[in-house]
Amino acid sequence: MPQPRKRATIREVAKATGLSPAAVSYALRGMQVSGETIERVRRAAAELGYEADPIARALASGRTGMIGLLCGSLEDLWQQALAVGIGRALKDNDRYALILDAAGDPARERTLAGQLRDQRVDALIVQPVDPASPFWASMCESLPVVAIGDALAGARTAGEVVFDNRTGVTLSLEHLGDRGHRRIAVLTPTRDSTPDRPADVHVLAEAERLGLDIEVVTAPQALADATEAADRALAAGHRAFFCFADSIAYGVYAAAAGRGLAIPGEVAVMGYDDHPMSGLLSPGLTTVDWDIDGIVRAAVRMVVGAVDGRPHRRRIVQSPHLRERGSVGSG
C-alpha cells in the first residue's frame, strides 16, 4: 500500500531556491522581497507541493486567519445572502469565515460571541440581535468587532456599517400612507427582550407623525412561522403590512393566498431588504434596497484593515432606496 506523501517543508523550498527559510517565508507572504523573488519562491513551492502549515503559521503570527461572522438569524434569506457575500470576500483576502447563527435570541448571541472570542478568531463581524447589550463593550476590548445594521451602544468597535433606518422606515410608511393605508400591521423579528432596536423605536414615532394606526407584531423570519403570524393579523382584519424583512413579507404572500386574498387588490405588503427573490414574486414585492454588495465590501474592508493594523473609515451610514414594484395598491 503506497504511503501518503510527506508534506514538503519550507527548508526544502529554501534549498530549491537558494534562499534562507526566512526569505522564503517573507516571499510566500508577499513581504519585504522583490516581485521576482516572490514569483520564483511560489513557483518552487508549487512544484514541491509545499503548503503552509496553518497551525505553525498561527503560532508564529498570533493570528488564525479566521474571522467570526455572527448572524442575527440565518432563517432570514437576506442574511443568508449577506453571509455568502462576506464569506467569499474574506476568502479573496486570504481569510476564512466561521459563520454562526444567533437564531434571533439575544442570550444565544452573547454565548456564541464569547465562544468565537475564546476560539481566537482574529476579529468578529456581527449583525446584532441586541445592539444595546452592555456585553458588546467588553467584547470590543478583547478583539476587533465590526457591526452591520445597528451600532453597538457604548462599545468601541473597529467599524460600523449602520443602516439609516430612520429614512428607511419613513420611506416605507409614507409609501403606504400616500396610497391610503392608514391601519398597518408592522411585522418585526424583534422580540420583547430587545425593545430598543432603533428601527422599531422609529416606526412608532413616525406612525404618530403621519397619523397612522400601527400594530407591531413579532414575526420570525422562517416561512412557516412568518405565514402563521401574518395569518393571525389577517384574521384580526389587517390588510396592509410593513415587514422588517422580505422573508417575513413572503409569509404575508403565503397567508393571503391561503385565504384567497389578492395582492395588491385586497392586501398591501412591503418588505425591507430587497432580496433577489422579491422581484420574482407575482406581483413583485415593493421593498427597500440597502445595497448588499456595498455592505459586504465595507464590512470586509473594515475588518481586514483592523486585523492588519491598517484601520479604515470607522463608520459608514448605508442609505436606503425604495424599490417600488406591484405589491402596494390603493387603500
mmCIF file of N, CA and C in Angstrom, residues 81-154:
data_model
loop_
_atom_site.group_PDB
_atom_site.id
_atom_site.type_symbol
_atom_site.label_atom_id
_atom_site.label_comp_id
_atom_site.label_asym_id
_atom_site.label_seq_id
_atom_site.Cartn_x
_atom_site.Cartn_y
_atom_site.Cartn_z
ATOM 1 N N ALA A 81 -27.771 35.625 2.241
ATOM 2 C CA ALA A 81 -27.032 36.222 1.122
ATOM 3 C C ALA A 81 -25.868 37.068 1.632
ATOM 4 N N LEU A 82 -26.077 37.784 2.731
ATOM 5 C CA LEU A 82 -25.004 38.577 3.322
ATOM 6 C C LEU A 82 -23.853 37.685 3.769
ATOM 7 N N ALA A 83 -24.172 36.570 4.415
ATOM 8 C CA ALA A 83 -23.140 35.644 4.892
ATOM 9 C C ALA A 83 -22.347 35.064 3.725
ATOM 10 N N VAL A 84 -23.039 34.707 2.651
ATOM 11 C CA VAL A 84 -22.346 34.179 1.468
ATOM 12 C C VAL A 84 -21.391 35.233 0.904
ATOM 13 N N GLY A 85 -21.866 36.463 0.782
ATOM 14 C CA GLY A 85 -21.030 37.519 0.228
ATOM 15 C C GLY A 85 -19.818 37.811 1.091
ATOM 16 N N ILE A 86 -20.007 37.865 2.404
ATOM 17 C CA ILE A 86 -18.875 38.139 3.295
ATOM 18 C C ILE A 86 -17.894 36.982 3.286
ATOM 19 N N GLY A 87 -18.391 35.757 3.300
ATOM 20 C CA GLY A 87 -17.505 34.600 3.262
ATOM 21 C C GLY A 87 -16.623 34.599 2.025
ATOM 22 N N ARG A 88 -17.198 34.908 0.888
ATOM 23 C CA ARG A 88 -16.426 34.933 -0.363
ATOM 24 C C ARG A 88 -15.432 36.086 -0.380
ATOM 25 N N ALA A 89 -15.855 37.250 0.111
ATOM 26 C CA ALA A 89 -14.957 38.404 0.125
ATOM 27 C C ALA A 89 -13.791 38.188 1.081
ATOM 28 N N LEU A 90 -14.041 37.537 2.210
ATOM 29 C CA LEU A 90 -12.942 37.226 3.134
ATOM 30 C C LEU A 90 -11.967 36.254 2.489
ATOM 31 N N LYS A 91 -12.490 35.253 1.769
ATOM 32 C CA LYS A 91 -11.611 34.289 1.094
ATOM 33 C C LYS A 91 -10.723 35.002 0.071
ATOM 34 N N ASP A 92 -11.272 36.003 -0.610
ATOM 35 C CA ASP A 92 -10.471 36.775 -1.562
ATOM 36 C C ASP A 92 -9.363 37.548 -0.867
ATOM 37 N N ASN A 93 -9.506 37.749 0.441
ATOM 38 C CA ASN A 93 -8.487 38.443 1.239
ATOM 39 C C ASN A 93 -7.691 37.460 2.105
ATOM 40 N N ASP A 94 -7.678 36.180 1.707
ATOM 41 C CA ASP A 94 -6.917 35.138 2.409
ATOM 42 C C ASP A 94 -7.358 34.968 3.859
ATOM 43 N N ARG A 95 -8.647 35.198 4.108
ATOM 44 C CA ARG A 95 -9.243 34.908 5.404
ATOM 45 C C ARG A 95 -10.388 33.921 5.209
ATOM 46 N N TYR A 96 -10.838 33.354 6.315
ATOM 47 C CA TYR A 96 -11.928 32.394 6.263
ATOM 48 C C TYR A 96 -12.975 32.766 7.302
ATOM 49 N N ALA A 97 -14.230 32.638 6.918
ATOM 50 C CA ALA A 97 -15.320 32.998 7.812
ATOM 51 C C ALA A 97 -15.770 31.779 8.619
ATOM 52 N N LEU A 98 -15.922 31.972 9.904
ATOM 53 C CA LEU A 98 -16.538 30.980 10.779
ATOM 54 C C LEU A 98 -17.926 31.525 11.086
ATOM 55 N N ILE A 99 -18.957 30.964 10.436
ATOM 56 C CA ILE A 99 -20.305 31.535 10.439
ATOM 57 C C ILE A 99 -21.174 30.845 11.481
ATOM 58 N N LEU A 100 -21.777 31.650 12.366
ATOM 59 C CA LEU A 100 -22.666 31.131 13.395
ATOM 60 C C LEU A 100 -23.987 31.895 13.352
ATOM 61 N N ASP A 101 -25.029 31.266 13.873
ATOM 62 C CA ASP A 101 -26.393 31.781 13.787
ATOM 63 C C ASP A 101 -26.939 32.030 15.194
ATOM 64 N N ALA A 102 -27.268 33.298 15.496
ATOM 65 C CA ALA A 102 -27.832 33.625 16.806
ATOM 66 C C ALA A 102 -29.309 33.264 16.908
ATOM 67 N N ALA A 103 -29.945 32.918 15.781
ATOM 68 C CA ALA A 103 -31.349 32.474 15.761
ATOM 69 C C ALA A 103 -32.284 33.493 16.409
ATOM 70 N N GLY A 104 -31.937 34.780 16.331
ATOM 71 C CA GLY A 104 -32.793 35.819 16.869
ATOM 72 C C GLY A 104 -32.846 35.903 18.380
ATOM 73 N N ASP A 105 -31.966 35.192 19.068
ATOM 74 C CA ASP A 105 -32.001 35.069 20.529
ATOM 75 C C ASP A 105 -30.831 35.852 21.141
ATOM 76 N N PRO A 106 -31.098 36.914 21.920
ATOM 77 C CA PRO A 106 -30.003 37.704 22.499
ATOM 78 C C PRO A 106 -29.069 36.884 23.388
ATOM 79 N N ALA A 107 -29.611 35.952 24.176
ATOM 80 C CA ALA A 107 -28.765 35.133 25.052
ATOM 81 C C ALA A 107 -27.855 34.233 24.222
ATOM 82 N N ARG A 108 -28.399 33.656 23.171
ATOM 83 C CA ARG A 108 -27.586 32.810 22.282
ATOM 84 C C ARG A 108 -26.516 33.652 21.588
ATOM 85 N N GLU A 109 -26.872 34.874 21.216
ATOM 86 C CA GLU A 109 -25.911 35.763 20.571
ATOM 87 C C GLU A 109 -24.707 36.007 21.470
ATOM 88 N N ARG A 110 -24.959 36.305 22.750
ATOM 89 C CA ARG A 110 -23.861 36.558 23.679
ATOM 90 C C ARG A 110 -22.997 35.318 23.870
ATOM 91 N N THR A 111 -23.638 34.155 23.975
ATOM 92 C CA THR A 111 -22.887 32.902 24.162
ATOM 93 C C THR A 111 -21.988 32.624 22.966
ATOM 94 N N LEU A 112 -22.532 32.755 21.763
ATOM 95 C CA LEU A 112 -21.763 32.452 20.560
ATOM 96 C C LEU A 112 -20.642 33.462 20.340
ATOM 97 N N ALA A 113 -20.898 34.727 20.636
ATOM 98 C CA ALA A 113 -19.843 35.734 20.501
ATOM 99 C C ALA A 113 -18.685 35.406 21.438
ATOM 100 N N GLY A 114 -18.995 34.994 22.671
ATOM 101 C CA GLY A 114 -17.952 34.603 23.607
ATOM 102 C C GLY A 114 -17.181 33.381 23.148
ATOM 103 N N GLN A 115 -17.883 32.428 22.540
ATOM 104 C CA GLN A 115 -17.204 31.228 22.044
ATOM 105 C C GLN A 115 -16.278 31.562 20.884
ATOM 106 N N LEU A 116 -16.699 32.454 20.006
ATOM 107 C CA LEU A 116 -15.827 32.864 18.904
ATOM 108 C C LEU A 116 -14.577 33.552 19.439
ATOM 109 N N ARG A 117 -14.743 34.408 20.429
ATOM 110 C CA ARG A 117 -13.584 35.061 21.041
ATOM 111 C C ARG A 117 -12.641 34.030 21.656
ATOM 112 N N ASP A 118 -13.207 33.048 22.360
ATOM 113 C CA ASP A 118 -12.383 32.036 23.019
ATOM 114 C C ASP A 118 -11.681 31.124 22.019
ATOM 115 N N GLN A 119 -12.246 30.997 20.813
ATOM 116 C CA GLN A 119 -11.609 30.189 19.775
ATOM 117 C C GLN A 119 -10.551 30.986 19.006
ATOM 118 N N ARG A 120 -10.266 32.188 19.476
ATOM 119 C CA ARG A 120 -9.170 33.011 18.951
ATOM 120 C C ARG A 120 -9.370 33.452 17.510
ATOM 121 N N VAL A 121 -10.619 33.764 17.130
ATOM 122 C CA VAL A 121 -10.787 34.381 15.814
ATOM 123 C C VAL A 121 -10.043 35.715 15.827
ATOM 124 N N ASP A 122 -9.596 36.138 14.657
ATOM 125 C CA ASP A 122 -8.838 37.390 14.573
ATOM 126 C C ASP A 122 -9.741 38.607 14.752
ATOM 127 N N ALA A 123 -11.001 38.463 14.436
ATOM 128 C CA ALA A 123 -11.951 39.570 14.549
ATOM 129 C C ALA A 123 -13.358 39.000 14.432
ATOM 130 N N LEU A 124 -14.340 39.865 14.662
ATOM 131 C CA LEU A 124 -15.743 39.446 14.617
ATOM 132 C C LEU A 124 -16.549 40.443 13.805
ATOM 133 N N ILE A 125 -17.371 39.931 12.891
ATOM 134 C CA ILE A 125 -18.383 40.726 12.206
ATOM 135 C C ILE A 125 -19.729 40.271 12.749
ATOM 136 N N VAL A 126 -20.567 41.206 13.166
ATOM 137 C CA VAL A 126 -21.845 40.827 13.766
ATOM 138 C C VAL A 126 -22.962 41.694 13.210
ATOM 139 N N GLN A 127 -24.099 41.045 12.926
ATOM 140 C CA GLN A 127 -25.337 41.778 12.673
ATOM 141 C C GLN A 127 -26.176 41.573 13.923
ATOM 142 N N PRO A 128 -26.126 42.514 14.873
ATOM 143 C CA PRO A 128 -26.578 42.227 16.229
ATOM 144 C C PRO A 128 -28.088 42.093 16.384
ATOM 145 N N VAL A 129 -28.469 41.132 17.217
ATOM 146 C CA VAL A 129 -29.856 40.998 17.645
ATOM 147 C C VAL A 129 -30.149 42.027 18.740
ATOM 148 N N ASP A 130 -29.181 42.211 19.636
ATOM 149 C CA ASP A 130 -29.347 43.106 20.777
ATOM 150 C C ASP A 130 -28.209 44.121 20.804
ATOM 151 N N PRO A 131 -28.283 45.156 19.962
ATOM 152 C CA PRO A 131 -27.170 46.111 19.871
ATOM 153 C C PRO A 131 -26.971 46.943 21.133
ATOM 154 N N ALA A 132 -27.978 47.002 22.005
ATOM 155 C CA ALA A 132 -27.869 47.809 23.217
ATOM 156 C C ALA A 132 -27.263 47.057 24.391
ATOM 157 N N SER A 133 -26.943 45.781 24.227
ATOM 158 C CA SER A 133 -26.411 44.992 25.334
ATOM 159 C C SER A 133 -25.067 45.537 25.806
ATOM 160 N N PRO A 134 -24.871 45.692 27.131
ATOM 161 C CA PRO A 134 -23.563 46.142 27.648
ATOM 162 C C PRO A 134 -22.445 45.139 27.390
ATOM 163 N N PHE A 135 -22.807 43.919 27.011
ATOM 164 C CA PHE A 135 -21.828 42.877 26.703
ATOM 165 C C PHE A 135 -20.850 43.314 25.614
ATOM 166 N N TRP A 136 -21.338 44.109 24.650
ATOM 167 C CA TRP A 136 -20.512 44.436 23.493
ATOM 168 C C TRP A 136 -19.308 45.295 23.854
ATOM 169 N N ALA A 137 -19.422 46.112 24.892
ATOM 170 C CA ALA A 137 -18.290 46.963 25.278
ATOM 171 C C ALA A 137 -17.084 46.122 25.660
ATOM 172 N N SER A 138 -17.291 45.062 26.461
ATOM 173 C CA SER A 138 -16.176 44.201 26.848
ATOM 174 C C SER A 138 -15.693 43.365 25.678
ATOM 175 N N MET A 139 -16.599 42.946 24.806
ATOM 176 C CA MET A 139 -16.195 42.168 23.629
ATOM 177 C C MET A 139 -15.265 42.990 22.742
ATOM 178 N N CYS A 140 -15.585 44.257 22.551
ATOM 179 C CA CYS A 140 -14.769 45.110 21.684
ATOM 180 C C CYS A 140 -13.409 45.432 22.290
ATOM 181 N N GLU A 141 -13.266 45.232 23.583
ATOM 182 C CA GLU A 141 -11.960 45.426 24.215
ATOM 183 C C GLU A 141 -11.036 44.240 23.989
ATOM 184 N N SER A 142 -11.600 43.082 23.645
ATOM 185 C CA SER A 142 -10.790 41.869 23.523
ATOM 186 C C SER A 142 -10.458 41.502 22.084
ATOM 187 N N LEU A 143 -11.202 42.010 21.107
ATOM 188 C CA LEU A 143 -10.881 41.767 19.699
ATOM 189 C C LEU A 143 -11.600 42.782 18.827
ATOM 190 N N PRO A 144 -11.122 42.989 17.572
ATOM 191 C CA PRO A 144 -11.805 43.937 16.687
ATOM 192 C C PRO A 144 -13.196 43.425 16.324
ATOM 193 N N VAL A 145 -14.188 44.307 16.419
ATOM 194 C CA VAL A 145 -15.570 43.965 16.094
ATOM 195 C C VAL A 145 -16.096 44.968 15.081
ATOM 196 N N VAL A 146 -16.694 44.459 14.002
ATOM 197 C CA VAL A 146 -17.374 45.292 13.016
ATOM 198 C C VAL A 146 -18.859 44.968 13.079
ATOM 199 N N ALA A 147 -19.688 45.987 13.272
ATOM 200 C CA ALA A 147 -21.134 45.806 13.378
ATOM 201 C C ALA A 147 -21.808 46.184 12.070
ATOM 202 N N ILE A 148 -22.809 45.403 11.685
ATOM 203 C CA ILE A 148 -23.602 45.671 10.481
ATOM 204 C C ILE A 148 -25.054 45.891 10.905
ATOM 205 N N GLY A 149 -25.653 46.955 10.414
ATOM 206 C CA GLY A 149 -27.058 47.219 10.691
ATOM 207 C C GLY A 149 -27.226 48.290 11.738
ATOM 208 N N ASP A 150 -26.969 47.924 12.998
ATOM 209 C CA ASP A 150 -27.098 48.855 14.119
ATOM 210 C C ASP A 150 -25.753 49.025 14.808
ATOM 211 N N ALA A 151 -25.496 50.221 15.318
ATOM 212 C CA ALA A 151 -24.297 50.463 16.117
ATOM 213 C C ALA A 151 -24.434 49.754 17.462
ATOM 214 N N LEU A 152 -23.296 49.391 18.054
ATOM 215 C CA LEU A 152 -23.275 48.734 19.357
ATOM 216 C C LEU A 152 -23.137 49.816 20.428
ATOM 217 N N ALA A 153 -24.160 49.973 21.229
ATOM 218 C CA ALA A 153 -24.210 51.075 22.191
ATOM 219 C C ALA A 153 -23.065 50.984 23.194
ATOM 220 N N GLY A 154 -22.328 52.085 23.346
ATOM 221 C CA GLY A 154 -21.279 52.164 24.347
ATOM 222 C C GLY A 154 -20.045 51.337 24.061
#
